[in-house]
Short mmCIF file of C-alpha atoms in Angstrom, two decimals:
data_model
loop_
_atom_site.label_atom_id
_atom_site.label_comp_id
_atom_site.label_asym_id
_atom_site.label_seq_id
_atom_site.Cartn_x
_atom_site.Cartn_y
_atom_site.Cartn_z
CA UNK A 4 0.00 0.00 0.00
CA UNK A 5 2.62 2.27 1.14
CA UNK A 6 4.39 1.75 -2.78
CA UNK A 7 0.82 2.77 -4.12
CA UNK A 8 0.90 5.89 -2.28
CA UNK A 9 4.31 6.70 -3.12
CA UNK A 10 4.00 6.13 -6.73
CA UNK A 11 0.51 8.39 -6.89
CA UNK A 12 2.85 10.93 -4.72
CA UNK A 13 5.39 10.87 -7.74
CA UNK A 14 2.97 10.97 -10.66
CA UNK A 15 1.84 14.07 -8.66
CA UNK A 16 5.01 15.61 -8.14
CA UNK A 17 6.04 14.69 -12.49
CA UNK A 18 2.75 16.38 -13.29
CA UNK A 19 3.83 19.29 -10.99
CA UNK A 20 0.02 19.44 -9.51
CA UNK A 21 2.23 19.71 -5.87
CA UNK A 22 3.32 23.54 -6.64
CA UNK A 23 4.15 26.81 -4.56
CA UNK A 24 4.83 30.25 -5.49
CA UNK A 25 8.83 30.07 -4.66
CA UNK A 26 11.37 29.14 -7.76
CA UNK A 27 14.45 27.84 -7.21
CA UNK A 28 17.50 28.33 -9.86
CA UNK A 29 16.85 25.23 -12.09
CA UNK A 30 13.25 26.55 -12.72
CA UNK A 31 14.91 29.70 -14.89
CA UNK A 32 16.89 27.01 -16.71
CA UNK A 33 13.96 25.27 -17.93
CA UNK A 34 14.46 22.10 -15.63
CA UNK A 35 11.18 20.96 -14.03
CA UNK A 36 11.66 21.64 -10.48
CA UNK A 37 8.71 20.41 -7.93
CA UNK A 38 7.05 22.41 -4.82
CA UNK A 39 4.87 21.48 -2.82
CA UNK A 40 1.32 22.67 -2.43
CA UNK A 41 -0.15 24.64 0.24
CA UNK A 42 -3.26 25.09 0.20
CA UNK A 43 -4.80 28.57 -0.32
CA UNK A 44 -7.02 29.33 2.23
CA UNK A 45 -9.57 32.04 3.22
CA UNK A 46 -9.67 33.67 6.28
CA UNK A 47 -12.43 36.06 7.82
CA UNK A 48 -10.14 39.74 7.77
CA UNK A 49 -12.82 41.22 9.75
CA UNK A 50 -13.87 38.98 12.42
CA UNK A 51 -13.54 41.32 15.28
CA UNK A 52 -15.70 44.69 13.74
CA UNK A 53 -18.89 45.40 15.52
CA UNK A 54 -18.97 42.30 17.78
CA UNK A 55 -21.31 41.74 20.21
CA UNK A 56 -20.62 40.83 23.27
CA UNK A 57 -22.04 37.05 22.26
CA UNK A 58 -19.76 36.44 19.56
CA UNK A 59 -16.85 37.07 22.01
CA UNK A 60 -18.30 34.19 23.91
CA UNK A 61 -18.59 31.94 21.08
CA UNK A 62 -15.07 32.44 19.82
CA UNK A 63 -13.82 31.65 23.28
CA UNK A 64 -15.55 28.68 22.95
CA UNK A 65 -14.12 27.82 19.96
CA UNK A 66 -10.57 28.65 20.85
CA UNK A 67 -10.67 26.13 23.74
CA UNK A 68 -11.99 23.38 21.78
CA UNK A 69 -9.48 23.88 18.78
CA UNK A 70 -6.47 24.56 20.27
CA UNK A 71 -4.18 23.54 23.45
CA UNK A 72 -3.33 26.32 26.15
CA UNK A 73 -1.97 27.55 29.38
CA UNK A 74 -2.31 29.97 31.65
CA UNK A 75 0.19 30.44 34.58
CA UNK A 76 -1.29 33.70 36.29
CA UNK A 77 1.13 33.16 39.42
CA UNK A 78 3.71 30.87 38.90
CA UNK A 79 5.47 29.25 41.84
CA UNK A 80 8.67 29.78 42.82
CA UNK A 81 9.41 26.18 41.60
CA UNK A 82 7.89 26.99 38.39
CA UNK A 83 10.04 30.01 38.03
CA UNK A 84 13.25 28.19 38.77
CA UNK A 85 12.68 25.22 36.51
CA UNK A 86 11.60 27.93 33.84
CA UNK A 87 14.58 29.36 34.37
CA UNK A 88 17.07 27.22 35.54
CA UNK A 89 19.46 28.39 37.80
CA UNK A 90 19.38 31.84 37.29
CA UNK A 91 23.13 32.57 38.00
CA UNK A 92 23.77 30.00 35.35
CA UNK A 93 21.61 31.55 33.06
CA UNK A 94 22.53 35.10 33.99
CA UNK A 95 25.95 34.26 32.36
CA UNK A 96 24.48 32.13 29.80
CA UNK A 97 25.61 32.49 26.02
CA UNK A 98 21.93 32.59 24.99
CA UNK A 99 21.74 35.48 27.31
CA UNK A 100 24.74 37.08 26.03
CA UNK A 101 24.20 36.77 22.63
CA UNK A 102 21.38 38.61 23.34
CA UNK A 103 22.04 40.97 25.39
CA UNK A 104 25.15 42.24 22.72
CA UNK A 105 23.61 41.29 19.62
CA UNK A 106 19.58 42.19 19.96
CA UNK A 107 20.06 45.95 19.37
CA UNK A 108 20.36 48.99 20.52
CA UNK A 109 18.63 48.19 23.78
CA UNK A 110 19.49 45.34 26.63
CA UNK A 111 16.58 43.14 26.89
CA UNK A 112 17.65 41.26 29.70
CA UNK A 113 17.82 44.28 31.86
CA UNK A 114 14.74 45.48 33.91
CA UNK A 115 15.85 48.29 35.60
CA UNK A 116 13.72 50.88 33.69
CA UNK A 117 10.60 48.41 33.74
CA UNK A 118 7.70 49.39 36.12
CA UNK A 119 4.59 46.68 35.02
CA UNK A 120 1.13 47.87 36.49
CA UNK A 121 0.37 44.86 38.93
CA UNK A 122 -1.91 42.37 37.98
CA UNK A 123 -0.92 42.79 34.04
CA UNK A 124 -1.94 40.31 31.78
CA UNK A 125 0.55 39.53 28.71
CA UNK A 126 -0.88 37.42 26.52
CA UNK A 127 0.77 35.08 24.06
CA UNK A 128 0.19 33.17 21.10
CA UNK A 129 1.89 31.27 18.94
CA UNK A 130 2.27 28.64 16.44
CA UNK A 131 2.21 25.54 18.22
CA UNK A 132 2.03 24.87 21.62
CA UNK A 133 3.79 21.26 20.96
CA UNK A 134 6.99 21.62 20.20
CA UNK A 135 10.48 21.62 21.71
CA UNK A 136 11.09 24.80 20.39
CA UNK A 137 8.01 26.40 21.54
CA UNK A 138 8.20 24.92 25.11
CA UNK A 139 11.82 26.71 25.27
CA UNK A 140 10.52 30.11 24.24
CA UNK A 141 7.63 29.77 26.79
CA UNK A 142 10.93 28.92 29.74
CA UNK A 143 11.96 31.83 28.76
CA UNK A 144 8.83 34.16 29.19
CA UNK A 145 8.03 32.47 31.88
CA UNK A 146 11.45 33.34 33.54
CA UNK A 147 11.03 37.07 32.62
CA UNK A 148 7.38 36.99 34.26
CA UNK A 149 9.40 35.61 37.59
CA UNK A 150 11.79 38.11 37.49
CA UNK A 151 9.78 41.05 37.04
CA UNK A 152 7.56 39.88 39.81
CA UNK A 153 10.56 39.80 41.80
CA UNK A 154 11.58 42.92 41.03
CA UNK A 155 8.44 44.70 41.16
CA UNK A 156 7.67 42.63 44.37
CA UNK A 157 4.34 41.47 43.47
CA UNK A 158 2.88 38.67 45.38
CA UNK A 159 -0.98 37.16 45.24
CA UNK A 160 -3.13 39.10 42.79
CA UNK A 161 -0.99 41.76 42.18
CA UNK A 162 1.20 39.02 40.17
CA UNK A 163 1.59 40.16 36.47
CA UNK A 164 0.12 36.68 34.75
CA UNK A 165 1.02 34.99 31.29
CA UNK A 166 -1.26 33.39 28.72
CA UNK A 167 0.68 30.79 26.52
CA UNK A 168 -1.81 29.57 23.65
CA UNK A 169 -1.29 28.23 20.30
CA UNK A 170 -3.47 25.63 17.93
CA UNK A 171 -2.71 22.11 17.88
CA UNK A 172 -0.57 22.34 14.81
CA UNK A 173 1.25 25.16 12.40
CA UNK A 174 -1.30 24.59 9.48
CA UNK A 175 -4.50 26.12 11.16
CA UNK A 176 -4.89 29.30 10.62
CA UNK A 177 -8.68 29.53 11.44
CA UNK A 178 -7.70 28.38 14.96
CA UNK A 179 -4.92 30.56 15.38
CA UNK A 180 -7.33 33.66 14.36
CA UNK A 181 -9.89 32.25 16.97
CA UNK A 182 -7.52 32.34 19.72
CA UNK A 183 -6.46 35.93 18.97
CA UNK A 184 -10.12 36.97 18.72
CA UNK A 185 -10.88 35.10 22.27
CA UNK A 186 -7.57 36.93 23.70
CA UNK A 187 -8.25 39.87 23.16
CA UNK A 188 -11.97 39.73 24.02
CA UNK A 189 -10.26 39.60 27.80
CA UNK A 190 -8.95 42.62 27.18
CA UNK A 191 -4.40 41.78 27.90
CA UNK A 192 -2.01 44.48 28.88
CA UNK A 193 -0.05 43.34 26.16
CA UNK A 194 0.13 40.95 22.87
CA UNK A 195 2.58 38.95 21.79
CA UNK A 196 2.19 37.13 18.43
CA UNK A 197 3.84 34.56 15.96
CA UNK A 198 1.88 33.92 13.44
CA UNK A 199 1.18 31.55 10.97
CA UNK A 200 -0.11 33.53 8.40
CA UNK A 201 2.13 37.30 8.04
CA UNK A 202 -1.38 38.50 6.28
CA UNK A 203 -4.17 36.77 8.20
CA UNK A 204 -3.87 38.60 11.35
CA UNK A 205 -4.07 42.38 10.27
CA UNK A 206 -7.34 43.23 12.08
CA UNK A 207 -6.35 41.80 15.14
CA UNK A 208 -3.01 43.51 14.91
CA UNK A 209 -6.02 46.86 14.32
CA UNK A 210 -8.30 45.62 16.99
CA UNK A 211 -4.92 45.55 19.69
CA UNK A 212 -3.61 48.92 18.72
CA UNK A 213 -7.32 50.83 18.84
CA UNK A 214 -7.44 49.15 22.23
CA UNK A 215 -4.16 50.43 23.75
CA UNK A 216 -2.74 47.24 23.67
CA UNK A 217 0.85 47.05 22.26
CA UNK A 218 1.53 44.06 20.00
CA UNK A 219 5.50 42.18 20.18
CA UNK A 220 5.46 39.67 17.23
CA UNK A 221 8.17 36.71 18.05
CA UNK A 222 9.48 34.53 15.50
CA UNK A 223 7.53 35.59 12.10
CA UNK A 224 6.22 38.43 11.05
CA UNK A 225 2.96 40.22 10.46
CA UNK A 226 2.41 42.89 7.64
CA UNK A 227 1.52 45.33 9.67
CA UNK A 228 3.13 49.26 10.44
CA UNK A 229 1.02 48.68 13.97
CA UNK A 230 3.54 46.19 15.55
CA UNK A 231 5.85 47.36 17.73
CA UNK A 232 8.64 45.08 16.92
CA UNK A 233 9.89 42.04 16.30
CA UNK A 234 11.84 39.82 18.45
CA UNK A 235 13.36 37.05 15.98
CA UNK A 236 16.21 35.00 14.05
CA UNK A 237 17.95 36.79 10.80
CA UNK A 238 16.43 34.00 8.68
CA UNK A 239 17.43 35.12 5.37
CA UNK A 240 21.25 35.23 6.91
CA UNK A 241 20.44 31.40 8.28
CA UNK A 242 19.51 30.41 5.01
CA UNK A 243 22.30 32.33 3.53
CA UNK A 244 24.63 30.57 5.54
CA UNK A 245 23.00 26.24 5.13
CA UNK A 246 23.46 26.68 1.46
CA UNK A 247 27.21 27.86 2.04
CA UNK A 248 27.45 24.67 4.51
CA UNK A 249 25.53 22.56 1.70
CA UNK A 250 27.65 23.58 -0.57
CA UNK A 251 31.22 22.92 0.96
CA UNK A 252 29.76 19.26 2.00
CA UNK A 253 28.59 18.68 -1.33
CA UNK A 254 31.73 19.48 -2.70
CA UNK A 255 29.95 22.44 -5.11
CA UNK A 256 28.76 19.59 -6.93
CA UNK A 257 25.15 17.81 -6.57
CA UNK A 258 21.38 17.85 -6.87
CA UNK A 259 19.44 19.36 -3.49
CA UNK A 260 16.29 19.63 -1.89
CA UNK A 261 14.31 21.59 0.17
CA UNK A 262 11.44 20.62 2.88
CA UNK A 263 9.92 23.80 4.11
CA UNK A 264 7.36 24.45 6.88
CA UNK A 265 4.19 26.31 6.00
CA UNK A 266 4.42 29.32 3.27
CA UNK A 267 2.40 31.86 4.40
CA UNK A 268 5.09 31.74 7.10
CA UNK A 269 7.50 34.81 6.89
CA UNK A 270 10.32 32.99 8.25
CA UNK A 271 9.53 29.93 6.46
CA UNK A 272 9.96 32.29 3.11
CA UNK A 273 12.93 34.24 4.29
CA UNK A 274 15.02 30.88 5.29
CA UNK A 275 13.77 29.50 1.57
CA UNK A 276 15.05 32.82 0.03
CA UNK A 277 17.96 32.99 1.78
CA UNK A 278 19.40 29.77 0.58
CA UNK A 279 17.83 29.55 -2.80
CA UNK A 280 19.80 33.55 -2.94
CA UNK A 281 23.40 31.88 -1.73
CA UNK A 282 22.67 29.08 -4.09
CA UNK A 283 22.61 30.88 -7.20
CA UNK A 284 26.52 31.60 -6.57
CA UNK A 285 26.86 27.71 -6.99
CA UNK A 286 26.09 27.38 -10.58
CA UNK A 287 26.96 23.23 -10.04
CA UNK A 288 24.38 22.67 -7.37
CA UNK A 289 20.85 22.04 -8.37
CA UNK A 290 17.58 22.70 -6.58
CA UNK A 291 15.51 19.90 -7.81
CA UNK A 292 12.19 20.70 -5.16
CA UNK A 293 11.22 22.95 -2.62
CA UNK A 294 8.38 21.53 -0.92
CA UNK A 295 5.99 23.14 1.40
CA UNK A 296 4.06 21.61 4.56
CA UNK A 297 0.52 21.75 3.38
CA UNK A 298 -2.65 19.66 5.54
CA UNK A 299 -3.19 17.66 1.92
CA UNK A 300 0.30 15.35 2.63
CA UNK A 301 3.13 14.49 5.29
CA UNK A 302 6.39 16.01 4.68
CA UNK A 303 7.49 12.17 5.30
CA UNK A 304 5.06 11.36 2.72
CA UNK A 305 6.48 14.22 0.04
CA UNK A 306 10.42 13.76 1.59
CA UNK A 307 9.77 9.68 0.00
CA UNK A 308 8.32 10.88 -3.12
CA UNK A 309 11.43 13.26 -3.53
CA UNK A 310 14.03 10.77 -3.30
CA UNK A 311 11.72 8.36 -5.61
CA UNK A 312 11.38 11.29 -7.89
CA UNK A 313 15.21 12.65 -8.03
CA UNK A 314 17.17 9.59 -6.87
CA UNK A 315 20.37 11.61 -6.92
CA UNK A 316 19.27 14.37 -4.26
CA UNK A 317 22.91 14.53 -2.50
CA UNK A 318 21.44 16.97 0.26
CA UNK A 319 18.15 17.96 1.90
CA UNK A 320 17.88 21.63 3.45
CA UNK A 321 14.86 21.99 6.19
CA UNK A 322 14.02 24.74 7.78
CA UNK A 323 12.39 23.64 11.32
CA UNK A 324 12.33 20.80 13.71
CA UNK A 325 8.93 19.35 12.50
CA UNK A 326 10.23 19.07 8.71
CA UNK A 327 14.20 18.06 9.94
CA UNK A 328 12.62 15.36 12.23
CA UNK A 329 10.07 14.26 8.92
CA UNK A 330 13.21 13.78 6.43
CA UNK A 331 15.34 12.38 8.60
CA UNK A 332 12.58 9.76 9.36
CA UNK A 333 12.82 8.72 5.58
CA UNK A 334 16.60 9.53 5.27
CA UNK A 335 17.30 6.44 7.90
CA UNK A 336 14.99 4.52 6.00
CA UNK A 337 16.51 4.89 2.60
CA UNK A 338 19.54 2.89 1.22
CA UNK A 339 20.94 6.45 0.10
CA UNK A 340 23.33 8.79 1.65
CA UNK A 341 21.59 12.10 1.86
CA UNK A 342 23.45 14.96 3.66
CA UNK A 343 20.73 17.02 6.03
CA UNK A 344 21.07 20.50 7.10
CA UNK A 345 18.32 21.59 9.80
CA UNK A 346 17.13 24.53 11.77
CA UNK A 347 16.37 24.34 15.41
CA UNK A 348 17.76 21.61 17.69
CA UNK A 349 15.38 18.84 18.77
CA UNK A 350 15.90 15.35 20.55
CA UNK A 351 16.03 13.65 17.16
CA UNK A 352 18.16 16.09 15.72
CA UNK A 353 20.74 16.35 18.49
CA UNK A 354 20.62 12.27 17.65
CA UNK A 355 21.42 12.60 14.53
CA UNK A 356 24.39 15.10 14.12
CA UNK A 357 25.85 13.02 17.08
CA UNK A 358 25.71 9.93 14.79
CA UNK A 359 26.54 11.82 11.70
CA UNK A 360 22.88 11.43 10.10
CA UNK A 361 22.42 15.36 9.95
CA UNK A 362 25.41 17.56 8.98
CA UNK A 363 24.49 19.97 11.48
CA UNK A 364 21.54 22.35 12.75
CA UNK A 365 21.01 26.15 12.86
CA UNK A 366 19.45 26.33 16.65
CA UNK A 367 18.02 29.57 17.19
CA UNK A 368 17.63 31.29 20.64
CA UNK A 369 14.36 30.33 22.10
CA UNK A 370 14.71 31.27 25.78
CA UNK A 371 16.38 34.00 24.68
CA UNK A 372 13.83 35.02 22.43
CA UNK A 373 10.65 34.23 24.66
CA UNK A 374 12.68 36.50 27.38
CA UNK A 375 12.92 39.43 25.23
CA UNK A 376 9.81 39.40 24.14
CA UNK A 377 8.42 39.95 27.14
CA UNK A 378 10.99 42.68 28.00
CA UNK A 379 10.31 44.54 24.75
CA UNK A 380 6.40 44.23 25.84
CA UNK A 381 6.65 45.24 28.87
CA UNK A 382 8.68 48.54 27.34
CA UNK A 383 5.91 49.10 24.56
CA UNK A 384 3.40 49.02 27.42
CA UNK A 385 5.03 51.66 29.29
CA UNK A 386 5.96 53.84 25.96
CA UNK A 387 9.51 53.37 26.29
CA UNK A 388 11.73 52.37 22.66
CA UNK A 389 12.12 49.06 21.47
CA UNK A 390 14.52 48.13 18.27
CA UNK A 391 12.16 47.51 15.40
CA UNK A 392 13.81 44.11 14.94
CA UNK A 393 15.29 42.84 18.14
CA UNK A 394 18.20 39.77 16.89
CA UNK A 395 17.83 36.95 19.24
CA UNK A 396 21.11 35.11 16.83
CA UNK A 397 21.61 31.87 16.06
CA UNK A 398 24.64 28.91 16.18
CA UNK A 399 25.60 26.41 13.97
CA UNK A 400 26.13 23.38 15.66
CA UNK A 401 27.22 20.18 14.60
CA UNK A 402 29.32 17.25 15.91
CA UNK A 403 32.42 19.12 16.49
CA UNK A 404 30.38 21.36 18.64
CA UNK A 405 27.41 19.36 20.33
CA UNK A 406 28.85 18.76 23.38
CA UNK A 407 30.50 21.70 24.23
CA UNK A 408 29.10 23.46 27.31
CA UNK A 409 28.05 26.62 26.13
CA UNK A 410 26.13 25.37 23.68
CA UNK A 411 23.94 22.94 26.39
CA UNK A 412 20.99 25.69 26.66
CA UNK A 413 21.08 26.57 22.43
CA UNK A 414 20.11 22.46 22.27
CA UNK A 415 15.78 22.56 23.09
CA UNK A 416 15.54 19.38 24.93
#
């Protein structure tokens, strides 16, 4: 059954009805190269315009049946310290210090100019709330939520509180816009956003800003002039920098893929465009597919069909842990020798570059980033500056690197 499926997944790909908008550099030299589909989808734009109080309820409703959430309003001092760590350790932490040197103009580990209102709400919500890199960025907000409670000396009710919700997986929009519409029926003190869609969530972004309520986006982007900032990786120079790595491994010689998560993402695009950019300087390395994850197939699924498709595929670029952890899966199934380049830093991946399955990963900063996030909301709240784009960095790491100890916190496990 499983040949069947593969062999309709090829005569798919061959009849190119598994497209996306990106090309990569074989496509302008007439060679059929395959993307995969994602499906366009509709969205309401204007969900939150003369609602009545009702409809509030119902979406609500339908956020907490569609999507998986948490709310610590006072976390323990146990919490805290397992969120954080030990905070001396972290304190001098290279996450931390990449950060603080690298973000911007601004130190967004420091809190001495932050005064939070007691009992402020900062609400969050992301992608996923499944995934190792996720649960890192949350550590981190969660130990900036300690800390300024410690600071501020709030105790009981006067606690500032964090919302942490996300749908069940990076495909679902609709969800995504539900939760935003039920979060900010509650009225936050602040929003921070990564979105799954940069264009979906532009009257939300509205709603937040008519309402006083500043809006950090973490991780992707939003086309909107009403954010505040953004609190990310450089994807493009991430990108820029696998397809240097690709290319040295592959000797500049060789056919390569690409698995990409979803493409309404902006930093699903910019890592694309970033090594598709670097690989045009490699005239001898070919990108045979760049395909998309879509809710019509499994990136496992399209990753077989690939290497049925172009049985010469040397290397395989992904750009997050979901479609690493998805190729690799068929990479260790295969008879061929594929060379894998990842982003972010997962149990599975931390497997494989230790026994040389996956060349190496780009791990971003996801404590660091869920910290300043929460720093550069709290400063939005209060009117102070933030950087428009706060750098949170990145490392490569790879099995002359894995096990050194300032690495340890880059690795999300």
């Amino acid at each position: 059954m499983k040949k069947v499926v593969v062999m309709f997944l090829c005569a798919m790909l061959t009849m190119g009805s598994i497209s996306a908008c990106g090309k990569s550099e074989s496509d302008k030299n007439g060679k059929n190269t395959v993307q995969a589909q994602t499906e366009d989808k509709t969205t309401e734009e204007n969900k939150t315009e003369d609602k009545a109080e009702d409809s509030d309820t119902e979406a609500k409703e339908e956020a907490d049946k569609n999507s998986e959430s948490s709310e610590m309003e006072n976390p323990t001092e146990e919490e805290g310290q397992d969120a954080a760590g030990e905070e001396s350790d972290m304190a001098e932490d290279m996450t931390m210090k990449v950060l603080k040197e690298s973000a911007g103009t601004i130190d967004y580990t420091a809190l001495e100019e932050l005064n939070p209102e007691p009992g402020s709400h900062i609400a969050v919500v992301v992608k996923n709330t499944k995934s190792n890199f996720w649960a890192t960025v949350k550590k981190g907000m969660t130990a900036a939520v300690k800390d300024l409670n410690e600071k501020m000396g709030y105790k009981g009710e006067d606690k500032i509180k964090i919302s942490f919700e996300g749908p069940g997986n990076e495909t679902d929009v609709e969800s995504q816009i539900n939760i935003i519409d039920a979060v900010l029926s509650e009225n936050p003190s602040i929003l921070c956003l990564a979105a799954i869609d940069m264009e979906s969530c532009q009257p939300q972004v509205e709603e937040a800003t008519l309402n006083g309520i500043p809006v950090v986006v973490l991780d992707s982007g939003v086309q909107s002039e009403q954010v505040n900032a953004i609190c990310a990786t450089d994807n493009y120079a991430a990108g820029t920098e696998a397809a240097k790595k690709m290319a040295e491994a592959l000797g500049e010689k060789g056919q390569v893929a690409i698995m990409a998560h979803v493409e309404t993402s902006e930093s699903s695009q910019k890592r694309v465009a970033g090594f598709t950019d670097e690989m045009k300087n490699h005239p001898e390395i070919e990108i045979v597919n760049i395909s998309y994850e879509n809710e019509e197939t499994s990136m496992s699924e399209l990753a077989e069909a690939v290497l049925k498709l172009y049985p010469e595929v040397k290397g395989y670029y992904c750009t997050n842990e979901i479609a690493t952890n998805n190729v690799l899966d068929i990479v260790n199934t295969s008879d061929k020798e594929v060379k894998v380049i990842g982003f972010d830093s997962g149990e599975k991946q931390i497997k494989a570059v230790k026994d040389g399955v996956e060349l190496g990963m780009f791990a971003q900063n996801p404590y660091g980033m869920g910290y300043a996030t929460i720093v550069a909301g709290v400063r939005a709240d209060q009117g102070l500056e933030n950087d428009a784009f706060i750098n949170t960095g990145y490392q490569w790491i790879d099995s002359t690197s894995i096990e050194l100890p300032e690495y340890k916190n880059y690795l999300y496990k």
